[in-house]
Short mmCIF file of C-alpha atoms (C1' of nucleotides) in Angstrom, two decimals:
data_model
loop_
_atom_site.label_atom_id
_atom_site.label_comp_id
_atom_site.label_asym_id
_atom_site.label_seq_id
_atom_site.Cartn_x
_atom_site.Cartn_y
_atom_site.Cartn_z
CA MET M 1 41.11 -97.67 120.95
CA ASP M 2 43.14 -94.55 120.20
CA THR M 3 44.60 -92.31 122.89
CA LYS M 4 42.13 -89.48 122.45
CA SER M 5 39.08 -91.73 122.78
CA LEU M 6 40.67 -93.42 125.76
CA ILE M 7 41.14 -90.10 127.53
CA ILE M 8 37.57 -89.02 126.73
CA ASP M 9 36.18 -92.30 127.96
CA THR M 10 38.07 -92.30 131.23
CA ALA M 11 37.46 -88.62 131.90
CA THR M 12 33.73 -88.93 131.19
CA ASN M 13 33.36 -91.65 133.77
CA LEU M 14 35.29 -89.75 136.39
CA PHE M 15 33.47 -86.47 135.72
CA GLN M 16 30.10 -88.20 135.97
CA GLN M 17 31.06 -89.75 139.26
CA LYS M 18 32.83 -86.93 141.03
CA GLY M 19 32.06 -83.77 139.14
CA TYR M 20 34.53 -81.50 137.43
CA LYS M 21 36.65 -79.77 140.03
CA SER M 22 37.08 -82.85 142.18
CA VAL M 23 38.75 -84.76 139.38
CA GLY M 24 42.37 -83.81 138.82
CA LEU M 25 44.12 -84.10 135.51
CA ASN M 26 46.62 -86.43 137.13
CA GLU M 27 43.81 -88.68 138.29
CA ILE M 28 42.49 -89.03 134.75
CA LEU M 29 45.97 -89.56 133.36
CA LYS M 30 46.78 -92.21 135.90
CA ALA M 31 43.50 -94.04 135.32
CA CYS M 32 44.08 -94.40 131.60
CA LYS M 33 47.87 -94.55 131.72
CA VAL M 34 48.46 -91.59 129.47
CA THR M 35 50.90 -88.77 130.10
CA LYS M 36 50.33 -85.06 130.36
CA GLY M 37 52.07 -84.40 127.07
CA ALA M 38 49.65 -86.61 125.17
CA LEU M 39 46.65 -85.02 126.83
CA TYR M 40 47.70 -81.49 125.97
CA TYR M 41 48.46 -82.56 122.44
CA HIS M 42 44.85 -83.67 121.97
CA PHE M 43 43.29 -80.95 124.11
CA PRO M 44 45.48 -77.84 123.74
CA ASN M 45 43.05 -75.71 125.73
CA GLY M 46 43.20 -77.99 128.72
CA LYS M 47 40.73 -79.39 131.15
CA GLU M 48 37.63 -77.45 130.24
CA GLU M 49 38.02 -78.35 126.58
CA LEU M 50 38.27 -81.97 127.62
CA LEU M 51 35.08 -81.68 129.67
CA ILE M 52 33.12 -80.16 126.80
CA THR M 53 34.36 -82.88 124.46
CA CYS M 54 33.24 -85.44 127.03
CA LEU M 55 29.79 -83.89 127.20
CA GLN M 56 29.48 -83.99 123.43
CA ALA M 57 30.55 -87.63 123.34
CA LEU M 58 28.06 -88.36 126.10
CA ASN M 59 25.38 -86.62 124.10
CA GLU M 60 25.95 -88.89 121.12
CA ALA M 61 26.17 -92.02 123.22
CA ILE M 62 22.99 -91.27 125.15
CA THR M 63 21.09 -90.30 122.03
CA THR M 64 21.80 -93.50 120.14
CA ASP M 65 21.26 -95.55 123.27
CA ILE M 66 17.85 -94.13 124.09
CA GLU M 67 16.79 -94.18 120.46
CA ASP M 68 17.67 -97.84 120.26
CA MET M 69 15.61 -98.58 123.33
CA PHE M 70 12.65 -96.69 121.95
CA ARG M 71 12.90 -98.63 118.72
CA GLY M 72 13.12 -101.95 120.51
CA HIS M 73 10.07 -101.44 122.68
CA LEU M 74 6.51 -101.12 121.59
CA SER M 75 5.27 -98.45 123.94
CA ALA M 76 6.91 -95.42 125.48
CA LYS M 77 5.86 -96.75 128.85
CA GLU M 78 7.84 -99.94 128.31
CA ALA M 79 10.81 -98.03 127.02
CA THR M 80 10.75 -95.76 130.06
CA GLN M 81 10.78 -98.83 132.22
CA ALA M 82 13.70 -100.26 130.29
CA ILE M 83 15.72 -97.08 130.73
CA LEU M 84 15.16 -97.07 134.47
CA VAL M 85 16.03 -100.73 134.76
CA LYS M 86 19.28 -100.01 133.00
CA LEU M 87 20.11 -97.04 135.24
CA ILE M 88 19.37 -99.07 138.35
CA HIS M 89 21.50 -101.90 137.08
CA ASN M 90 24.39 -99.57 136.34
CA LEU M 91 24.16 -98.00 139.74
CA GLU M 92 24.14 -101.39 141.42
CA THR M 93 27.07 -102.86 139.57
CA GLU M 94 29.24 -99.75 139.46
CA GLY M 95 28.16 -98.22 142.75
CA THR M 96 28.34 -94.78 141.20
CA ILE M 97 26.67 -92.69 138.55
CA ILE M 98 27.20 -94.02 135.09
CA GLY M 99 24.60 -93.52 132.48
CA TYR M 100 22.26 -90.80 131.33
CA THR M 101 22.96 -88.50 134.17
CA PHE M 102 25.50 -85.78 134.66
CA SER M 103 24.00 -83.76 137.46
CA SER M 104 27.37 -83.61 139.15
CA ILE M 105 28.72 -81.58 136.28
CA VAL M 106 25.66 -79.43 135.74
CA SER M 107 25.23 -78.26 139.28
CA GLU M 108 28.86 -77.44 139.67
CA MET M 109 29.58 -75.78 136.36
CA ALA M 110 26.33 -74.25 135.08
CA THR M 111 26.85 -71.07 137.03
CA VAL M 112 30.59 -70.97 136.46
CA SER M 113 31.27 -71.71 132.80
CA GLU M 114 28.97 -70.66 130.00
CA PRO M 115 30.30 -73.09 127.35
CA VAL M 116 29.84 -75.99 129.75
CA ARG M 117 26.35 -74.80 130.65
CA LYS M 118 25.42 -74.77 126.98
CA ALA M 119 26.80 -78.25 126.40
CA CYS M 120 24.75 -79.58 129.33
CA SER M 121 21.68 -77.76 128.14
CA ALA M 122 22.01 -79.33 124.70
CA LEU M 123 22.24 -82.75 126.30
CA TYR M 124 19.10 -82.38 128.38
CA GLU M 125 17.24 -80.90 125.45
CA ASN M 126 18.24 -83.82 123.32
CA ILE M 127 17.01 -86.39 125.81
CA GLN M 128 13.72 -84.62 126.33
CA HIS M 129 13.27 -84.27 122.61
CA ILE M 130 13.54 -88.00 122.10
CA TYR M 131 11.05 -88.68 124.89
CA THR M 132 8.67 -86.05 123.55
CA GLU M 133 8.69 -87.41 120.01
CA LYS M 134 7.93 -90.90 121.23
CA PHE M 135 4.98 -89.75 123.28
CA VAL M 136 3.64 -87.65 120.42
CA SER M 137 3.88 -90.64 118.11
CA GLU M 138 1.66 -92.49 120.56
CA GLY M 139 -1.06 -89.93 120.32
CA PHE M 140 -0.23 -87.57 123.17
CA SER M 141 -0.70 -83.88 122.50
CA ASN M 142 2.46 -81.84 121.99
CA GLU M 143 2.05 -80.16 125.34
CA SER M 144 1.37 -83.33 127.29
CA ALA M 145 4.26 -85.08 125.60
CA SER M 146 6.81 -82.42 126.44
CA ASP M 147 5.43 -82.11 129.97
CA ILE M 148 5.90 -85.81 130.58
CA ALA M 149 9.34 -85.69 129.02
CA LEU M 150 10.32 -82.94 131.41
CA LEU M 151 8.90 -84.72 134.40
CA MET M 152 10.72 -87.91 133.44
CA THR M 153 14.04 -86.17 132.98
CA ALA M 154 13.73 -84.17 136.19
CA SER M 155 12.50 -86.98 138.41
CA ILE M 156 15.11 -89.43 137.15
CA GLU M 157 17.88 -86.91 137.64
CA GLY M 158 16.61 -86.04 141.10
CA ALA M 159 16.14 -89.67 142.07
CA MET M 160 19.71 -90.36 141.01
CA MET M 161 20.83 -87.76 143.47
CA LEU M 162 18.76 -89.32 146.23
CA CYS M 163 20.25 -92.71 145.40
CA LEU M 164 23.72 -91.26 145.77
CA THR M 165 23.05 -89.79 149.19
CA GLN M 166 21.25 -92.86 150.47
CA LYS M 167 23.65 -95.31 148.87
CA SER M 168 20.60 -97.19 147.67
CA THR M 169 18.70 -97.75 144.44
CA ASP M 170 15.32 -97.40 146.15
CA PRO M 171 14.53 -93.87 144.97
CA LEU M 172 15.01 -94.87 141.35
CA ARG M 173 12.91 -97.97 141.90
CA THR M 174 10.11 -95.89 143.33
CA ILE M 175 10.24 -93.54 140.36
CA ALA M 176 10.16 -96.56 138.07
CA LYS M 177 7.06 -97.74 139.87
CA LEU M 178 5.30 -94.36 139.69
CA LEU M 179 6.09 -93.12 136.20
CA PRO M 180 3.94 -95.63 134.27
CA ASN M 181 0.88 -94.71 136.36
CA ILE M 182 1.55 -91.04 135.84
CA ILE M 183 1.89 -91.50 132.11
CA LYS M 184 -1.35 -93.45 132.10
CA ALA M 185 -3.08 -90.65 133.99
CA PHE M 186 -2.36 -88.18 131.21
CA MET G 1 24.93 -61.32 163.76
CA ASP G 2 28.00 -62.97 165.22
CA THR G 3 31.02 -63.93 163.16
CA LYS G 4 30.37 -67.65 163.15
CA SER G 5 26.81 -67.29 161.91
CA LEU G 6 27.95 -64.82 159.31
CA ILE G 7 30.50 -67.25 157.95
CA ILE G 8 27.97 -70.08 157.89
CA ASP G 9 25.41 -67.93 156.12
CA THR G 10 27.79 -66.70 153.46
CA ALA G 11 29.36 -70.09 152.89
CA THR G 12 25.99 -71.82 152.63
CA ASN G 13 24.90 -69.49 149.85
CA LEU G 14 28.12 -69.91 147.93
CA PHE G 15 28.17 -73.70 148.35
CA GLN G 16 24.58 -73.95 147.14
CA GLN G 17 25.38 -71.88 144.09
CA LYS G 18 28.72 -73.24 143.02
CA GLY G 19 29.25 -76.47 144.87
CA TYR G 20 32.03 -77.27 147.30
CA LYS G 21 35.32 -77.47 145.47
CA SER G 22 34.60 -74.46 143.28
CA VAL G 23 34.30 -72.18 146.28
CA GLY G 24 37.60 -71.15 147.79
CA LEU G 25 38.05 -70.22 151.41
CA ASN G 26 39.29 -66.82 150.29
CA GLU G 27 36.10 -66.27 148.33
CA ILE G 28 33.97 -66.93 151.38
CA LEU G 29 36.17 -64.78 153.57
CA LYS G 30 36.10 -61.89 151.15
CA ALA G 31 32.33 -62.09 150.76
CA CYS G 32 31.69 -61.76 154.48
CA LYS G 33 34.74 -59.67 155.30
CA VAL G 34 36.17 -62.04 157.83
CA THR G 35 39.80 -63.13 158.03
CA LYS G 36 41.33 -66.54 157.90
CA GLY G 37 42.27 -66.45 161.55
CA ALA G 38 38.67 -66.00 162.63
CA LEU G 39 37.47 -68.78 160.37
CA TYR G 40 39.96 -71.31 161.68
CA TYR G 41 39.14 -70.27 165.23
CA HIS G 42 35.50 -71.24 164.70
CA PHE G 43 36.17 -74.20 162.42
CA PRO G 44 39.48 -75.74 163.52
CA ASN G 45 39.09 -78.67 161.14
CA GLY G 46 38.77 -76.42 158.12
CA LYS G 47 36.62 -76.33 155.07
CA GLU G 48 34.85 -79.67 155.32
CA GLU G 49 33.82 -78.97 158.88
CA LEU G 50 32.40 -75.67 157.68
CA LEU G 51 30.45 -77.42 154.93
CA ILE G 52 28.93 -79.92 157.31
CA THR G 53 27.95 -77.14 159.69
CA CYS G 54 26.34 -75.34 156.75
CA LEU G 55 24.36 -78.43 155.83
CA GLN G 56 23.12 -78.78 159.39
CA ALA G 57 22.11 -75.13 159.49
CA LEU G 58 20.37 -75.58 156.16
CA ASN G 59 18.56 -78.57 157.54
CA GLU G 60 17.12 -76.57 160.40
CA ALA G 61 16.21 -73.62 158.20
CA ILE G 62 14.47 -75.75 155.61
CA THR G 63 12.62 -77.76 158.21
CA THR G 64 11.11 -74.79 160.00
CA ASP G 65 10.39 -73.09 156.70
CA ILE G 66 8.51 -75.98 155.16
CA GLU G 67 6.71 -76.75 158.39
CA ASP G 68 5.53 -73.16 158.54
CA MET G 69 4.22 -73.36 155.02
CA PHE G 70 2.41 -76.58 155.74
CA ARG G 71 0.82 -75.05 158.79
CA GLY G 72 -0.24 -71.95 156.86
CA HIS G 73 -1.98 -73.79 154.07
CA LEU G 74 -4.99 -75.97 154.26
CA SER G 75 -4.08 -78.72 151.86
CA ALA G 76 -0.80 -80.37 150.98
CA LYS G 77 -1.52 -79.52 147.38
CA GLU G 78 -1.63 -75.81 148.17
CA ALA G 79 1.47 -76.04 150.30
CA THR G 80 3.33 -77.78 147.49
CA GLN G 81 2.31 -74.98 145.20
CA ALA G 82 3.53 -72.41 147.70
CA ILE G 83 6.90 -74.08 147.99
CA LEU G 84 7.37 -74.10 144.24
CA VAL G 85 6.29 -70.49 143.92
CA LYS G 86 8.90 -69.57 146.48
CA LEU G 87 11.63 -71.53 144.73
CA ILE G 88 10.77 -69.95 141.38
CA HIS G 89 10.77 -66.52 142.94
CA ASN G 90 14.15 -67.09 144.54
CA LEU G 91 15.60 -68.32 141.30
CA GLU G 92 14.27 -65.30 139.44
CA THR G 93 15.49 -62.69 141.86
CA GLU G 94 18.83 -64.25 142.70
CA GLY G 95 19.53 -65.90 139.38
CA THR G 96 21.06 -68.86 141.16
CA ILE G 97 20.11 -71.68 143.44
CA ILE G 98 18.99 -70.51 146.83
CA GLY G 99 16.44 -72.45 148.72
CA TYR G 100 15.67 -76.06 149.46
CA THR G 101 18.12 -77.46 147.06
CA PHE G 102 21.73 -78.47 147.42
CA SER G 103 22.25 -80.76 144.48
CA SER G 104 25.50 -79.02 143.71
CA ILE G 105 26.93 -80.28 146.98
CA VAL G 106 25.38 -83.72 146.86
CA SER G 107 26.52 -84.69 143.43
CA GLU G 108 30.02 -83.49 144.02
CA MET G 109 30.62 -84.80 147.50
CA ALA G 110 28.42 -87.86 148.02
CA THR G 111 30.97 -90.18 146.47
CA VAL G 112 33.95 -88.38 147.99
CA SER G 113 33.22 -87.67 151.64
CA GLU G 114 31.18 -89.95 153.85
CA PRO G 115 30.36 -87.37 156.57
CA VAL G 116 29.09 -84.95 153.93
CA ARG G 117 27.06 -87.68 152.26
CA LYS G 118 25.39 -88.46 155.57
CA ALA G 119 24.59 -84.82 156.24
CA CYS G 120 22.97 -84.53 152.81
CA SER G 121 21.08 -87.73 153.30
CA ALA G 122 19.68 -86.46 156.60
CA LEU G 123 18.52 -83.31 154.87
CA TYR G 124 16.64 -85.09 152.11
CA GLU G 125 15.13 -87.51 154.57
CA ASN G 126 13.93 -84.64 156.69
CA ILE G 127 12.22 -82.91 153.80
CA GLN G 128 10.56 -86.07 152.60
CA HIS G 129 9.45 -86.87 156.11
CA ILE G 130 7.62 -83.55 156.41
CA TYR G 131 5.91 -84.06 153.07
CA THR G 132 4.97 -87.62 153.95
CA GLU G 133 3.41 -86.70 157.28
CA LYS G 134 1.32 -84.00 155.68
CA PHE G 135 -0.01 -86.36 153.04
CA VAL G 136 -0.75 -89.04 155.61
CA SER G 137 -2.65 -86.50 157.69
CA GLU G 138 -4.82 -85.90 154.66
CA GLY G 139 -5.78 -89.51 154.38
CA PHE G 140 -3.20 -90.89 151.99
CA SER G 141 -1.86 -94.33 152.77
CA ASN G 142 1.65 -94.51 154.20
CA GLU G 143 2.99 -95.92 150.97
CA SER G 144 1.30 -93.41 148.70
CA ALA G 145 2.37 -90.56 150.93
CA SER G 146 6.03 -91.47 150.94
CA ASP G 147 5.92 -92.19 147.20
CA ILE G 148 4.56 -88.74 146.48
CA ALA G 149 7.07 -87.18 148.84
CA LEU G 150 9.89 -88.87 146.98
CA LEU G 151 8.54 -87.87 143.59
CA MET G 152 8.17 -84.29 144.76
CA THR G 153 11.67 -84.10 146.14
CA ALA G 154 13.24 -85.73 143.12
CA SER G 155 11.33 -83.81 140.48
CA ILE G 156 11.90 -80.46 142.17
CA GLU G 157 15.59 -81.17 142.55
CA GLY G 158 15.85 -82.33 138.96
CA ALA G 159 13.85 -79.39 137.65
CA MET G 160 16.16 -77.04 139.52
CA MET G 161 19.04 -78.54 137.59
CA LEU G 162 17.21 -78.07 134.30
CA CYS G 163 16.49 -74.45 135.23
CA LEU G 164 20.16 -73.89 135.83
CA THR G 165 21.23 -75.27 132.49
CA GLN G 166 18.49 -73.47 130.58
CA LYS G 167 18.80 -70.23 132.52
CA SER G 168 15.05 -70.29 132.81
CA THR G 169 12.40 -71.01 135.41
CA ASP G 170 10.22 -72.91 132.95
CA PRO G 171 11.10 -76.42 134.14
CA LEU G 172 10.08 -75.57 137.72
CA ARG G 173 6.89 -73.95 136.43
CA THR G 174 6.01 -77.08 134.49
CA ILE G 175 6.59 -79.22 137.56
CA ALA G 176 4.42 -76.82 139.55
CA LYS G 177 1.70 -77.28 136.96
CA LEU G 178 1.94 -81.08 136.93
CA LEU G 179 2.37 -81.99 140.58
CA PRO G 180 -1.17 -81.08 141.75
CA ASN G 181 -2.70 -83.27 139.04
CA ILE G 182 -0.40 -86.11 139.94
CA ILE G 183 -1.27 -85.80 143.62
CA LYS G 184 -4.94 -85.80 142.68
CA ALA G 185 -4.48 -88.94 140.61
CA PHE G 186 -3.29 -90.89 143.64
"C1'" DG J 1 38.61 -63.62 169.16
"C1'" DT J 2 40.79 -61.61 165.41
"C1'" DC J 3 44.72 -60.25 162.70
"C1'" DT J 4 48.80 -60.90 159.11
"C1'" DA J 5 52.36 -63.46 157.21
"C1'" DT J 6 53.76 -67.59 155.67
"C1'" DA J 7 54.15 -72.43 154.95
"C1'" DA J 8 53.36 -76.72 152.22
"C1'" DG J 9 51.24 -78.94 148.64
"C1'" DC J 10 48.75 -79.56 144.61
"C1'" DA J 11 46.39 -77.83 140.61
"C1'" DG J 12 46.59 -76.84 135.65
"C1'" DA J 13 49.65 -75.66 132.15
"C1'" DT J 14 54.17 -75.26 129.32
"C1'" DA J 15 58.86 -76.41 127.18
"C1'" DG J 16 61.65 -78.96 124.83
"C1'" DA J 17 63.72 -83.67 123.99
"C1'" DC J 18 62.72 -87.77 121.50
"C1'" DG B 1 52.43 -88.21 119.03
"C1'" DT B 2 54.33 -89.03 123.33
"C1'" DC B 3 57.61 -88.32 127.05
"C1'" DT B 4 59.65 -85.87 131.44
"C1'" DA B 5 60.85 -81.95 133.92
"C1'" DT B 6 59.50 -77.69 135.31
"C1'" DC B 7 56.85 -73.34 136.13
"C1'" DT B 8 53.30 -70.56 138.09
"C1'" DG B 9 49.56 -69.69 140.79
"C1'" DC B 10 46.26 -70.93 143.91
"C1'" DT B 11 44.56 -73.82 147.71
"C1'" DT B 12 44.07 -75.15 152.45
"C1'" DA B 13 46.12 -74.71 156.64
"C1'" DT B 14 49.34 -72.93 160.43
"C1'" DA B 15 52.12 -69.71 163.54
"C1'" DG B 16 52.43 -66.28 166.33
"C1'" DA B 17 51.43 -61.26 167.32
"C1'" DC B 18 47.82 -58.43 169.23
#
DNA sequence: GTCTATAAGCAGATAGAC
DNA sequence: GTCTATCTGCTTATAGAC
C-alpha cells in the first residue's frame, strides 16, 4: 500500500470515529507512521483537502460495498438486513463507528465548510440513490422508493448516534427489527 | 438574565450548531459580550464543564417543551407532527440546528469524553421516555411504544443531519409525512 | 463578580536538507 | 518522496487588579 492510500485510510477511520477537529494531524501521522513532510507532499492544501479526499474515497468504498450486497441478495429487504448486520458487527468488534456512517463529520463541518458539506451531501445522495433504485426495481413507485431510502438512511444514521451514546448496539438492532415491517407496510 | 445563564444560552446554541471543538471560548464570549474572567468564575473547570452544564440545561428545556406539546395535543400522532413542524420551522428561520437535536456534540464527543457521553445519553433517554409513555397511554404495548420512540428519535436525528448537508428541510418533511403512517401500522 | 494581561501548549503549516 | 526543525497563530487556562 502506497503512502497516500495509507494516510487516507488511517485518516478516514479517525475522522469517522472522532470527527474532524478532534483529530490532530500528528495523531494521524503517528497512527500510520508517516511524517509531516510526506503528508504535505500528497496534500499540499492541508487537512481539509485530506478530509475531502477521505470522503471521496469513502464514497467509492460504500458504493461498491452496498451495490455488492444488493446484487448478492434477492430482495431489498434482505439486503437491508445484511447491511444492518454488518454495521452492528463492525460496531461490536471495533467499538466505534466504522462503516457507512460519517455523522461525526457532517454535523461538525456542514455549517463550517462548504466543500466538505458538498462532499457529504454527495455521499448521502449516492447511498439513497442505490437504495431507491433497488426498491423501484422491486415494483415500488418512485416516490415510495425514495421515501423508504430516506427513512432508512436517516434512521440508521440516527441509530448509530444512539448506539454511540449508549455504548450499545441495541438501537441499531431495534431499527433492524423494525425496517422490514415498515418496508412491508408500504 | 444573569451572566451565567447568558453564557449557557449562547454556548448551547453555538455547540448545537457547530459542535464542541469548533467553537472557541472567545467566540462564545464575544457572542454574549462576557469576559474570560467571568466565564472562569462560573465554570472553574473550563470548557468541558460548560458543555456539560449546557447539555443539562438542554435536557430540562427539551423535556418541558415536549411534555407541553404532548399535553396540548390529543394524540401522540398529532404531537409528533407538531414537534416536526417546530423543528422544520426552526431550521428554516435560523438556517442551522436549534431544537431537540445535538448530534453535532454526540458524534464528536461520545468517543472522547465519558462525562459528556453520559450527559448526551441521559438526554436521548429522556426524550424517548416521554415518547414511550405517551404511546403506552394510548394503548400501545410497552415494546411497541419504546420501539416507535426509538425510531422517531433516530429518524428525526438522522433527517436533521441530511437537512444540514442538503441545506434543505425536505428530509425532515419526508419524515414528518411518513411517521404517522408508520405509527398507524403498528 | 468582573476585568485585562499573560502564560503555556498545541494546532496546522512551511522551509530546506537529503 | 520523505525527513526534521521551525514558525505562526490560536486555544484553553491563570494571575492579579479592581
